[in-house]
CSV table of C-alpha atoms and ligand atoms in Angstrom, one decimal:
chain,number,residue,atom,x,y,z
A,13,UNK,CA,61.3,190.7,78.3
A,14,UNK,CA,60.1,190.6,81.7
A,15,UNK,CA,61.1,187.1,83.2
A,16,UNK,CA,59.5,185.0,85.8
A,17,UNK,CA,60.8,182.0,87.7
A,18,UNK,CA,59.1,179.6,90.2
A,19,UNK,CA,60.0,176.2,91.6
A,20,UNK,CA,58.6,172.8,92.6
A,21,UNK,CA,58.3,169.1,92.3
A,22,UNK,CA,55.1,169.1,89.9
A,23,UNK,CA,54.6,165.5,90.7
A,24,UNK,CA,51.3,164.2,89.9
A,25,UNK,CA,50.5,167.3,87.6
A,26,UNK,CA,47.6,168.7,88.4
A,27,UNK,CA,45.3,172.1,87.6
A,28,UNK,CA,46.1,173.3,91.0
A,29,UNK,CA,50.0,173.3,89.5
A,30,UNK,CA,48.4,174.5,85.9
A,31,UNK,CA,46.9,177.5,87.9
A,32,UNK,CA,50.0,178.4,89.3
A,33,UNK,CA,52.1,178.2,86.2
A,34,UNK,CA,49.3,180.5,84.1
A,35,UNK,CA,49.4,183.0,86.5
A,36,UNK,CA,53.1,183.1,86.9
A,37,UNK,CA,53.4,183.3,83.4
A,38,UNK,CA,50.8,186.0,83.1
A,39,UNK,CA,53.1,188.3,85.5
A,40,UNK,CA,55.7,188.4,82.6
A,41,UNK,CA,56.7,187.2,79.3
A,42,UNK,CA,58.6,184.2,80.0
A,43,UNK,CA,58.3,181.5,82.5
A,44,UNK,CA,60.9,179.4,83.9
A,45,UNK,CA,60.2,176.5,85.7
A,46,UNK,CA,63.0,175.1,88.3
A,47,UNK,CA,62.0,171.5,88.8
A,48,UNK,CA,63.4,169.5,91.7
A,49,UNK,CA,65.3,166.5,90.4
A,50,UNK,CA,64.7,163.0,91.9
A,51,UNK,CA,67.5,163.2,94.2
A,52,UNK,CA,66.5,166.7,95.8
A,53,UNK,CA,63.2,165.8,96.4
A,54,UNK,CA,64.6,162.2,98.0
A,55,UNK,CA,67.2,163.8,100.0
A,56,UNK,CA,65.9,166.9,101.1
A,57,UNK,CA,62.1,167.2,100.7
A,58,UNK,CA,61.5,163.5,101.7
A,59,UNK,CA,59.2,163.2,98.5
A,60,UNK,CA,59.4,160.4,96.1
A,61,UNK,CA,58.3,161.1,92.7
A,62,UNK,CA,56.0,158.9,91.0
A,63,UNK,CA,57.3,160.5,87.8
A,64,UNK,CA,60.8,160.7,87.1
A,65,UNK,CA,62.6,164.1,86.5
A,66,UNK,CA,62.8,163.4,82.8
A,67,UNK,CA,59.0,162.7,82.4
A,68,UNK,CA,57.8,165.4,84.9
A,69,UNK,CA,60.0,167.8,82.7
A,70,UNK,CA,58.5,166.6,79.5
A,71,UNK,CA,54.9,167.2,80.6
A,72,UNK,CA,56.0,171.1,81.9
A,73,UNK,CA,57.9,171.6,78.4
A,74,UNK,CA,54.5,170.7,76.6
A,75,UNK,CA,52.4,173.6,78.6
A,76,UNK,CA,52.0,176.6,76.5
A,77,UNK,CA,52.9,179.0,79.5
A,78,UNK,CA,56.2,177.2,80.3
A,79,UNK,CA,59.1,178.5,78.2
A,80,UNK,CA,62.3,176.7,80.0
A,81,UNK,CA,62.4,173.9,82.5
A,82,UNK,CA,65.7,173.6,84.6
A,83,UNK,CA,66.5,171.7,87.3
A,84,UNK,CA,66.4,172.5,91.0
A,85,UNK,CA,69.1,170.6,92.9
A,86,UNK,CA,69.3,172.3,95.9
A,87,UNK,CA,67.7,175.1,98.1
A,88,UNK,CA,70.4,177.5,98.1
A,89,UNK,CA,70.4,177.9,93.9
A,90,UNK,CA,67.7,180.4,93.9
A,91,UNK,CA,70.1,183.7,94.5
A,92,UNK,CA,72.2,182.3,91.8
A,93,UNK,CA,69.4,181.7,89.4
A,94,UNK,CA,67.8,184.6,89.7
A,95,UNK,CA,71.3,186.2,88.5
A,96,UNK,CA,72.1,183.6,85.7
A,97,UNK,CA,68.7,183.7,84.1
A,98,UNK,CA,68.3,187.7,84.4
A,99,UNK,CA,64.9,186.9,87.0
A,100,UNK,CA,62.3,189.7,87.2
A,101,UNK,CA,59.8,188.3,89.4
A,102,UNK,CA,60.1,184.9,91.6
A,103,UNK,CA,56.6,183.4,92.1
A,104,UNK,CA,55.7,180.9,94.4
A,105,UNK,CA,52.3,179.3,95.5
A,106,UNK,CA,51.5,181.1,99.2
A,107,UNK,CA,52.2,178.1,101.2
A,108,UNK,CA,55.6,179.4,100.8
A,109,UNK,CA,54.6,183.0,101.8
A,110,UNK,CA,57.4,184.9,103.4
A,111,UNK,CA,60.1,181.8,102.9
A,112,UNK,CA,62.0,183.5,100.2
A,113,UNK,CA,61.8,187.3,101.1
A,114,UNK,CA,65.5,187.3,101.0
A,115,UNK,CA,65.4,187.7,97.2
A,116,UNK,CA,63.6,190.8,97.4
A,117,UNK,CA,66.8,192.6,97.0
A,118,UNK,CA,67.4,190.9,93.7
A,119,UNK,CA,64.0,190.8,92.3
A,120,UNK,CA,60.0,190.9,92.9
A,121,UNK,CA,58.9,188.3,94.8
A,122,UNK,CA,55.1,187.2,94.5
A,123,UNK,CA,53.4,184.3,96.5
A,124,UNK,CA,49.9,183.6,94.7
A,125,UNK,CA,47.0,181.7,96.3
A,126,UNK,CA,47.1,177.8,96.1
A,127,UNK,CA,43.9,176.2,94.5
A,128,UNK,CA,42.8,174.8,97.9
A,129,UNK,CA,40.7,171.7,97.3
A,130,UNK,CA,43.6,169.8,95.0
A,131,UNK,CA,47.1,168.4,96.2
A,132,UNK,CA,48.9,165.4,95.2
A,133,UNK,CA,48.1,163.8,98.8
A,134,UNK,CA,44.3,164.2,98.1
A,135,UNK,CA,44.6,162.7,94.7
A,136,UNK,CA,46.8,159.5,96.3
A,137,UNK,CA,44.2,159.1,99.4
A,138,UNK,CA,41.2,159.4,96.9
A,139,UNK,CA,42.4,156.8,94.7
A,140,UNK,CA,43.2,154.5,97.5
A,141,UNK,CA,39.4,155.0,99.0
B,344,C2G,N1,50.6,174.5,94.2
B,344,C2G,C1,49.3,175.3,94.1
B,344,C2G,N2,47.9,174.9,94.3
B,344,C2G,C2,48.0,173.4,95.0
B,344,C2G,C3,49.1,172.5,95.0
B,344,C2G,C4,50.4,173.4,94.6
B,344,C2G,O1,49.2,176.5,93.7
B,344,C2G,N3,46.8,173.1,95.2
B,344,C2G,C5,51.6,175.3,93.9
B,344,C2G,C6,52.6,175.3,95.4
B,344,C2G,O2,52.5,176.5,95.7
B,344,C2G,C7,54.0,175.4,94.3
B,344,C2G,C8,53.8,174.8,93.0
B,344,C2G,O3,52.5,174.5,92.8
B,344,C2G,O4,54.1,176.9,94.2
B,344,C2G,C9,54.4,173.4,93.2
B,344,C2G,O5,54.0,172.5,93.7
B,344,C2G,P1,54.9,171.6,94.6
B,344,C2G,O6,54.9,170.4,93.4
B,344,C2G,O7,54.2,170.8,95.6
B,344,C2G,O8,56.3,172.5,95.0
B,344,C2G,P2,56.6,172.0,96.6
B,344,C2G,O9,57.3,170.7,96.9
B,344,C2G,O10,56.4,173.4,97.1
B,344,C2G,O11,58.4,172.7,96.0
B,344,C2G,O12,62.2,175.3,96.5
B,344,C2G,C10,60.7,175.1,96.4
B,344,C2G,C11,60.2,174.2,96.2
B,344,C2G,O13,61.0,173.3,95.2
B,344,C2G,C12,59.0,173.7,95.9
């Protein structure tokens, strides 16, 4: 079984996220999503989530392409996660291109093109206008 992992906040889940998750899942047989906790988002990513971790987790778990959701508590856990979950492929959108190449000695590292026209920032801006 080929195991894939990806990381993110996934707040205001939108079709750009879904595109990424479906492509990530298609690279293997089992997709793990390491979901940024509220604390990690606030303390390390300066992101205030609209939906709590539990609500974001529930939405991701409802997706057919997602097999497991685990917490992302810090930037440093990726190496351990890849070992612990026996990950074959690490996937991120290409806005992160190159940032996680240090994992290449543990697993395949794949950066997928982002869905260009959609972002949570854009959604919030559109709702204000
Ligand atoms: N994404 C995408 N297309 C978009 C928006 C996002 O493909 N229009 C991808 C991102 O590239 C990322 C994933 O969807 O791979 C989740 O995006 P975010 O929730 O914004 O995640 P981010 O804040 O980048 O956190 O340790 C890594 C971080 O947790 C990544």
